[in-house]
């Protein structure tokens, strides 16, 4: 051993392993001595038998507390749901002048109350995490017929509460209830579904959850509803359905009328998960949930777990607390073959004011007495054995640990000795011991720090990590210094890692290998670099080897040339993306409306190339069904699959475009006959009929489309007319037998009575100005105050009620200009009159939906300005994102809005068209995020991310953001948290001819959301 001096005293050094092993062995001996002394003095051995009982009791008590808490927690949301349903019922009865007594006399009233309650039941099912939720009304004898007694209600079941699909309720089934309500909710009917609860098919005990709850509530009118909840045993609503354990409370109207029950249910498989049979030390024990309905002290089993139950409990077993073996252990089967003991733990499910307080529930554990006490002898044996093993393992672990600690230290010392004098960086393998790894890491970092101090260029580059590399050319010796960042950026594997200096010729060879396009070589960039004096130059290049774009910039000084290489791939791709989205639909990759019209216009400018040609217009069938049933993401998949089929027309020289959401246009030209084109159409149609997309539930949903064809030159030589004719042919298919392709027939076009009637009615509406405008409020997302109103067209016609249908016929009849003129005149006139009468705020704005393809004449504009001069600065011009067909007209409208000091809004923003291109070309003051994104955003993180992205993008351009289509409180809170400025939707109010003030509850909720948002922001800081 070595000796050292410290403070004048000699200190003997010893191995590290010795200093670890000896203390550990001593500690182990001390622990064993203390352990056995304590056991001997305290008399612990005499308590082991009692300990076995206590473990059994404690396990039962813990499980009882868990089950009791779970049962109580699952019913807490039930009371809030009951209050909401009672409130909704009361409001409905008051609004319709009805009384609660009429519920048992009117079927329609029954159905309305159940419809009002349906969404609350779904929410209750989610919050409570139960299998069943139901509402059964006291419908009297409304549904009784021929001796069958039935009650109306709605009974929902979730077989697997662990799987929770909150977006479309596909995991929920309707067991009882109206099929209309189920369809409205989007919930599937179960295979054993029935419209009403068939009381006559059930025995009296299975109906306790309904009749006993009603009877008790009517007898105890002074007891609050919160104390009227009642647990019932397992029962089924029909003989064929799986039973569930139910908890019910009465539904009581404001006048005290008990009109039904509301409850939840837990199926056996769910309840068994609360009392697992493997909860004990062995397989000779099980749990029993038992009920003492009369309060006699004798419990009746309701449900049990474990296969041992039939051996431990038989028909003579009496579960009571009469035969005590210890404080909480009872003898159930004394004298039988298997002597079973148990522990009864009463459960507190009712408060002191409950009318069911006499009824008792308990969790009972039953076990083989001999198996429980086996732990007594086992523990004694294990104590001795564990003592011996502890000593042996302490010695082994002491040796192992000492070696694991000392070995890495030795390796570090050996490696330092071996590499002493080496200029490279010495690294060490991880040891698994943090302190030693920190030591080796510190040694390595110290080497790196010293090396970095010696490199002037590396120090600069280490501060910049943005896809940039540097080099420096030294003309004096013809060398080039290449920084490590440049080597990594250009992925040069032939050079060692780190900074390096190479010959200029070798540098040029490396650059030429990467610049396979020859951009730098052919431009003379590299050659001029050697001749530069106090000047700089820059050039871009593309490397197909690396699939990257680079910008090379050099600057010459007095003695050398410094070069900078930047990766500009991101900006180049972004530029190309903008150029692409200008002409192509992002979702399908097909030409958009603008590019399609331009391309067709170019072809018609050279008619000699057209020969026989055809315009095809296709409209996808069932898209609305897919969107409504499976969501817009699967709707987009449906459209993309169809687009891939339509792309086959490009193989035949066709021009293929997506005009709008589900409409596609194809132009085939240059053929000698119609039959050639018909063969092509049939080929693609057959491919369409064979294609499908996969939906959320795994269904293969086949594509179906309806199409119309018009012929050049037979039908017309004008492409505008041909497009209109193909649209008409497609329209006739859509309204007769979908899925076909129809060729345009001029006689049918001229004789179509429905279209003629529609045109005549459209002309009447325009001539008589038979249009009114309803106004929907748009409020501030910060204060809830009115920002403006959107003017929504309402044709006053029984035939043409829909504004979209009215616009469609107006487009067919070339009347869009008249509709545009009426829109401005009537909408502004209606708003001005409301403003003058004080029915809308003086500072409110009016949103007007303008037709993009219309430009009003100067005399009509002058009339509008003369009549509405005092409100023109309150106008917001809405232009649809996907309808900017005529940029010249749009620019004219922008100039008009600037003259009026009005603003422009981009409608339906984010719904799948050219978002960024629209922002660039239109430069709006306000964007309206489309309802398809807002709907369900509170439960969809993808939609939230889209909204956040759109808001962030808009804020950079100082654009106001409006969320339209807000229909729920959750959506309101979500869009406010995402940072929108304005809110519009049915949750605020519905369109009205005379708008009402914003309800105070809406303002308070908006202010509360803003306060919560600010609190979260403050907390994060």
Short mmCIF file of C-alpha atoms in Angstrom, two decimals, residues 115-379:
data_model
loop_
_atom_site.label_atom_id
_atom_site.label_comp_id
_atom_site.label_asym_id
_atom_site.label_seq_id
_atom_site.Cartn_x
_atom_site.Cartn_y
_atom_site.Cartn_z
CA UNK A 115 -85.65 14.25 -27.35
CA UNK A 116 -84.74 17.20 -25.08
CA UNK A 117 -83.13 14.75 -22.64
CA UNK A 118 -81.28 12.62 -25.22
CA UNK A 119 -78.04 14.62 -25.37
CA UNK A 120 -77.92 14.82 -21.56
CA UNK A 121 -78.12 11.01 -21.44
CA UNK A 122 -75.08 10.69 -23.73
CA UNK A 123 -73.16 13.18 -21.60
CA UNK A 124 -74.22 11.27 -18.46
CA UNK A 125 -73.03 7.98 -19.99
CA UNK A 126 -69.60 9.52 -20.66
CA UNK A 127 -69.22 11.27 -17.29
CA UNK A 128 -70.38 8.33 -15.15
CA UNK A 129 -68.46 5.62 -17.08
CA UNK A 130 -71.38 3.21 -16.75
CA UNK A 131 -72.87 0.67 -19.15
CA UNK A 132 -76.45 1.95 -19.10
CA UNK A 133 -78.22 5.28 -18.85
CA UNK A 134 -81.97 5.61 -19.20
CA UNK A 135 -84.99 7.80 -18.73
CA UNK A 136 -88.39 6.10 -18.37
CA UNK A 137 -91.44 8.39 -18.28
CA UNK A 138 -94.70 7.72 -16.47
CA UNK A 139 -96.65 7.60 -19.71
CA UNK A 140 -99.77 6.21 -18.09
CA UNK A 141 -101.71 3.99 -20.43
CA UNK A 142 -100.74 5.84 -23.60
CA UNK A 143 -98.90 2.84 -25.02
CA UNK A 144 -101.02 0.03 -23.51
CA UNK A 145 -102.86 -2.18 -25.96
CA UNK A 146 -104.43 -5.68 -25.79
CA UNK A 147 -103.08 -6.33 -22.29
CA UNK A 148 -99.54 -5.17 -23.14
CA UNK A 149 -98.29 -2.53 -20.73
CA UNK A 150 -95.58 -0.28 -22.14
CA UNK A 151 -93.75 2.82 -20.98
CA UNK A 152 -91.99 5.40 -23.11
CA UNK A 153 -88.35 6.23 -22.57
CA UNK A 154 -84.81 6.16 -23.90
CA UNK A 155 -82.36 3.43 -22.77
CA UNK A 156 -78.72 3.65 -23.97
CA UNK A 157 -76.07 0.97 -23.47
CA UNK A 158 -72.28 0.97 -23.85
CA UNK A 159 -71.01 -2.62 -23.72
CA UNK A 160 -67.38 -1.61 -23.36
CA UNK A 161 -66.88 1.54 -21.29
CA UNK A 162 -63.11 1.21 -21.63
CA UNK A 163 -63.45 2.07 -25.33
CA UNK A 164 -64.84 5.58 -25.58
CA UNK A 165 -65.51 7.15 -29.02
CA UNK A 166 -66.73 10.63 -28.16
CA UNK A 167 -66.69 11.90 -31.74
CA UNK A 168 -69.53 9.89 -33.28
CA UNK A 169 -71.06 7.67 -30.52
CA UNK A 170 -70.38 4.48 -32.47
CA UNK A 171 -69.81 2.60 -29.20
CA UNK A 172 -73.36 3.30 -27.93
CA UNK A 173 -76.52 1.30 -28.73
CA UNK A 174 -80.16 2.23 -28.26
CA UNK A 175 -81.97 -0.53 -26.35
CA UNK A 176 -85.30 1.32 -25.88
CA UNK A 177 -86.45 4.50 -27.54
CA UNK A 178 -87.72 6.18 -30.68
CA UNK A 179 -85.81 5.33 -33.84
CA UNK A 180 -86.20 8.97 -34.97
CA UNK A 181 -84.36 10.19 -31.89
CA UNK A 182 -81.68 7.53 -32.38
CA UNK A 183 -81.19 8.71 -35.95
CA UNK A 184 -80.91 12.36 -34.85
CA UNK A 185 -78.27 11.38 -32.30
CA UNK A 186 -76.38 9.19 -34.76
CA UNK A 187 -76.63 6.17 -32.44
CA UNK A 188 -77.19 2.59 -33.68
CA UNK A 189 -80.25 0.56 -32.68
CA UNK A 190 -79.41 -2.68 -30.87
CA UNK A 191 -80.46 -5.99 -32.41
CA UNK A 192 -83.04 -6.45 -29.60
CA UNK A 193 -84.25 -2.84 -29.79
CA UNK A 194 -87.81 -1.93 -28.90
CA UNK A 195 -89.56 1.42 -29.07
CA UNK A 196 -90.94 1.21 -25.52
CA UNK A 197 -90.25 -0.66 -22.27
CA UNK A 198 -92.62 -3.66 -22.30
CA UNK A 199 -93.65 -3.80 -18.64
CA UNK A 200 -95.95 -6.80 -19.07
CA UNK A 201 -93.01 -9.02 -20.12
CA UNK A 202 -91.05 -8.40 -16.89
CA UNK A 203 -91.66 -9.68 -13.36
CA UNK A 204 -92.35 -7.36 -10.46
CA UNK A 205 -88.85 -7.62 -8.99
CA UNK A 206 -87.20 -6.60 -12.27
CA UNK A 207 -89.38 -3.45 -12.35
CA UNK A 208 -88.51 -2.26 -8.83
CA UNK A 209 -86.07 0.24 -10.28
CA UNK A 210 -89.01 1.98 -12.00
CA UNK A 211 -92.21 1.50 -9.95
CA UNK A 212 -90.59 1.53 -6.49
CA UNK A 213 -88.75 4.78 -7.32
CA UNK A 214 -91.97 6.46 -8.52
CA UNK A 215 -93.99 5.22 -5.54
CA UNK A 216 -91.36 6.24 -2.96
CA UNK A 217 -91.01 9.72 -4.49
CA UNK A 218 -94.76 10.30 -4.40
CA UNK A 219 -94.98 9.17 -0.77
CA UNK A 220 -92.08 11.34 0.38
CA UNK A 221 -92.72 14.70 -1.24
CA UNK A 222 -90.78 16.56 1.46
CA UNK A 223 -87.55 14.67 0.89
CA UNK A 224 -85.16 16.34 -1.60
CA UNK A 225 -84.37 14.55 -4.85
CA UNK A 226 -80.70 14.28 -3.82
CA UNK A 227 -81.74 11.82 -1.09
CA UNK A 228 -84.13 9.76 -3.28
CA UNK A 229 -81.50 7.73 -5.18
CA UNK A 230 -81.87 3.95 -4.88
CA UNK A 231 -79.67 0.99 -5.81
CA UNK A 232 -81.50 -2.09 -7.13
CA UNK A 233 -80.19 -5.57 -7.75
CA UNK A 234 -79.42 -6.94 -11.21
CA UNK A 235 -82.36 -6.92 -13.62
CA UNK A 236 -82.92 -6.94 -17.39
CA UNK A 237 -85.23 -4.65 -19.33
CA UNK A 238 -86.29 -7.62 -21.47
CA UNK A 239 -85.86 -11.38 -20.91
CA UNK A 240 -83.26 -11.51 -23.73
CA UNK A 241 -80.97 -8.67 -22.64
CA UNK A 242 -78.06 -8.85 -20.25
CA UNK A 243 -79.02 -7.66 -16.75
CA UNK A 244 -77.47 -4.70 -15.02
CA UNK A 245 -77.45 -3.29 -11.50
CA UNK A 246 -79.39 -0.02 -11.59
CA UNK A 247 -79.41 3.22 -9.60
CA UNK A 248 -82.44 5.46 -10.16
CA UNK A 249 -83.77 8.82 -8.99
CA UNK A 250 -87.20 10.32 -9.69
CA UNK A 251 -87.81 13.14 -12.18
CA UNK A 252 -89.99 15.81 -10.56
CA UNK A 253 -91.52 18.80 -12.34
CA UNK A 254 -91.66 22.27 -10.85
CA UNK A 255 -95.24 21.72 -9.62
CA UNK A 256 -94.16 18.56 -7.74
CA UNK A 257 -95.43 16.09 -10.33
CA UNK A 258 -93.33 12.91 -10.48
CA UNK A 259 -93.24 12.23 -14.21
CA UNK A 260 -90.54 9.57 -14.60
CA UNK A 261 -87.22 8.12 -13.47
CA UNK A 262 -83.61 8.73 -14.52
CA UNK A 263 -80.96 6.12 -13.87
CA UNK A 264 -77.69 4.42 -14.66
CA UNK A 265 -76.78 0.73 -14.86
CA UNK A 266 -73.67 -1.38 -14.39
CA UNK A 267 -73.45 -4.76 -16.14
CA UNK A 268 -72.09 -7.84 -14.40
CA UNK A 269 -68.84 -7.91 -16.35
CA UNK A 270 -68.17 -4.30 -15.35
CA UNK A 271 -69.01 -4.92 -11.71
CA UNK A 272 -66.87 -8.06 -11.60
CA UNK A 273 -63.90 -5.90 -12.63
CA UNK A 274 -64.42 -4.02 -9.33
CA UNK A 275 -64.22 -7.22 -7.22
CA UNK A 276 -61.56 -9.38 -8.96
CA UNK A 277 -61.18 -12.92 -7.71
CA UNK A 278 -57.38 -12.66 -7.89
CA UNK A 279 -57.34 -9.96 -5.23
CA UNK A 280 -56.39 -12.41 -2.47
CA UNK A 281 -53.23 -14.34 -1.70
CA UNK A 282 -54.62 -17.62 -3.04
CA UNK A 283 -57.47 -19.03 -5.08
CA UNK A 284 -59.45 -20.21 -2.03
CA UNK A 285 -61.26 -16.90 -1.48
CA UNK A 286 -63.77 -14.72 -3.28
CA UNK A 287 -65.83 -11.51 -2.94
CA UNK A 288 -69.62 -11.24 -2.60
CA UNK A 289 -71.68 -8.10 -3.01
CA UNK A 290 -74.65 -8.67 -0.70
CA UNK A 291 -77.84 -6.81 0.19
CA UNK A 292 -79.94 -6.71 3.38
CA UNK A 293 -83.11 -5.20 1.96
CA UNK A 294 -85.16 -5.43 5.16
CA UNK A 295 -82.38 -4.44 7.60
CA UNK A 296 -82.56 -7.78 9.44
CA UNK A 297 -78.82 -8.30 9.65
CA UNK A 298 -78.86 -11.25 7.20
CA UNK A 299 -77.37 -10.53 3.78
CA UNK A 300 -78.43 -12.03 0.46
CA UNK A 301 -75.73 -12.42 -2.24
CA UNK A 302 -76.25 -10.20 -5.33
CA UNK A 303 -73.08 -10.97 -7.29
CA UNK A 304 -69.88 -12.86 -6.53
CA UNK A 305 -66.42 -13.42 -8.04
CA UNK A 306 -64.24 -16.49 -8.05
CA UNK A 307 -64.92 -20.12 -8.96
CA UNK A 308 -64.40 -21.15 -5.30
CA UNK A 309 -67.73 -19.53 -4.38
CA UNK A 310 -69.77 -22.72 -4.90
CA UNK A 311 -67.49 -24.66 -2.52
CA UNK A 312 -67.33 -22.01 0.19
CA UNK A 313 -71.01 -20.96 0.09
CA UNK A 314 -74.02 -23.28 -0.20
CA UNK A 315 -77.76 -23.01 0.29
CA UNK A 316 -77.39 -23.40 4.08
CA UNK A 317 -74.86 -20.61 4.39
CA UNK A 318 -76.12 -17.68 6.42
CA UNK A 319 -74.17 -14.46 5.87
CA UNK A 320 -74.61 -12.52 9.10
CA UNK A 321 -72.46 -11.03 11.84
CA UNK A 322 -73.60 -13.43 14.60
CA UNK A 323 -70.65 -15.89 14.64
CA UNK A 324 -67.58 -13.77 15.40
CA UNK A 325 -64.11 -15.32 15.56
CA UNK A 326 -62.33 -12.00 16.10
CA UNK A 327 -63.19 -8.32 15.88
CA UNK A 328 -64.24 -8.45 12.19
CA UNK A 329 -63.95 -12.14 11.20
CA UNK A 330 -67.08 -14.32 11.09
CA UNK A 331 -67.63 -18.11 10.91
CA UNK A 332 -70.05 -18.86 8.05
CA UNK A 333 -69.95 -22.66 7.67
CA UNK A 334 -68.86 -24.08 11.01
CA UNK A 335 -68.80 -27.90 10.96
CA UNK A 336 -68.90 -28.29 7.17
CA UNK A 337 -66.26 -30.01 5.02
CA UNK A 338 -64.70 -26.67 4.17
CA UNK A 339 -64.74 -24.39 7.17
CA UNK A 340 -65.22 -20.95 5.59
CA UNK A 341 -64.70 -17.65 7.31
CA UNK A 342 -65.49 -14.23 6.09
CA UNK A 343 -65.38 -10.51 6.65
CA UNK A 344 -68.48 -8.33 6.29
CA UNK A 345 -67.79 -4.68 5.46
CA UNK A 346 -70.97 -2.55 5.39
CA UNK A 347 -71.15 0.00 2.58
CA UNK A 348 -72.53 3.50 3.06
CA UNK A 349 -74.61 4.15 -0.06
CA UNK A 350 -77.48 6.22 1.43
CA UNK A 351 -77.40 9.32 3.64
CA UNK A 352 -79.41 9.71 6.83
CA UNK A 353 -82.33 11.43 5.10
CA UNK A 354 -82.89 8.69 2.51
CA UNK A 355 -86.16 6.72 2.63
CA UNK A 356 -84.02 3.63 1.91
CA UNK A 357 -81.82 4.07 4.98
CA UNK A 358 -82.98 0.75 6.47
CA UNK A 359 -81.68 -1.09 3.41
CA UNK A 360 -78.08 -2.23 3.83
CA UNK A 361 -75.37 -3.22 1.37
CA UNK A 362 -72.08 -4.88 2.20
CA UNK A 363 -68.99 -6.29 0.55
CA UNK A 364 -68.30 -9.76 1.94
CA UNK A 365 -65.09 -11.74 1.52
CA UNK A 366 -65.25 -15.53 2.04
CA UNK A 367 -62.18 -17.78 2.31
CA UNK A 368 -61.05 -21.23 3.36
CA UNK A 369 -60.07 -20.81 7.03
CA UNK A 370 -57.23 -23.32 6.75
CA UNK A 371 -55.69 -21.52 3.77
CA UNK A 372 -55.87 -18.13 5.52
CA UNK A 373 -54.05 -19.41 8.61
CA UNK A 374 -51.43 -21.16 6.50
CA UNK A 375 -49.60 -17.87 6.41
CA UNK A 376 -48.89 -18.32 10.15
CA UNK A 377 -46.59 -21.34 9.69
CA UNK A 378 -45.30 -20.05 6.37
CA UNK A 379 -44.16 -16.75 7.88
#
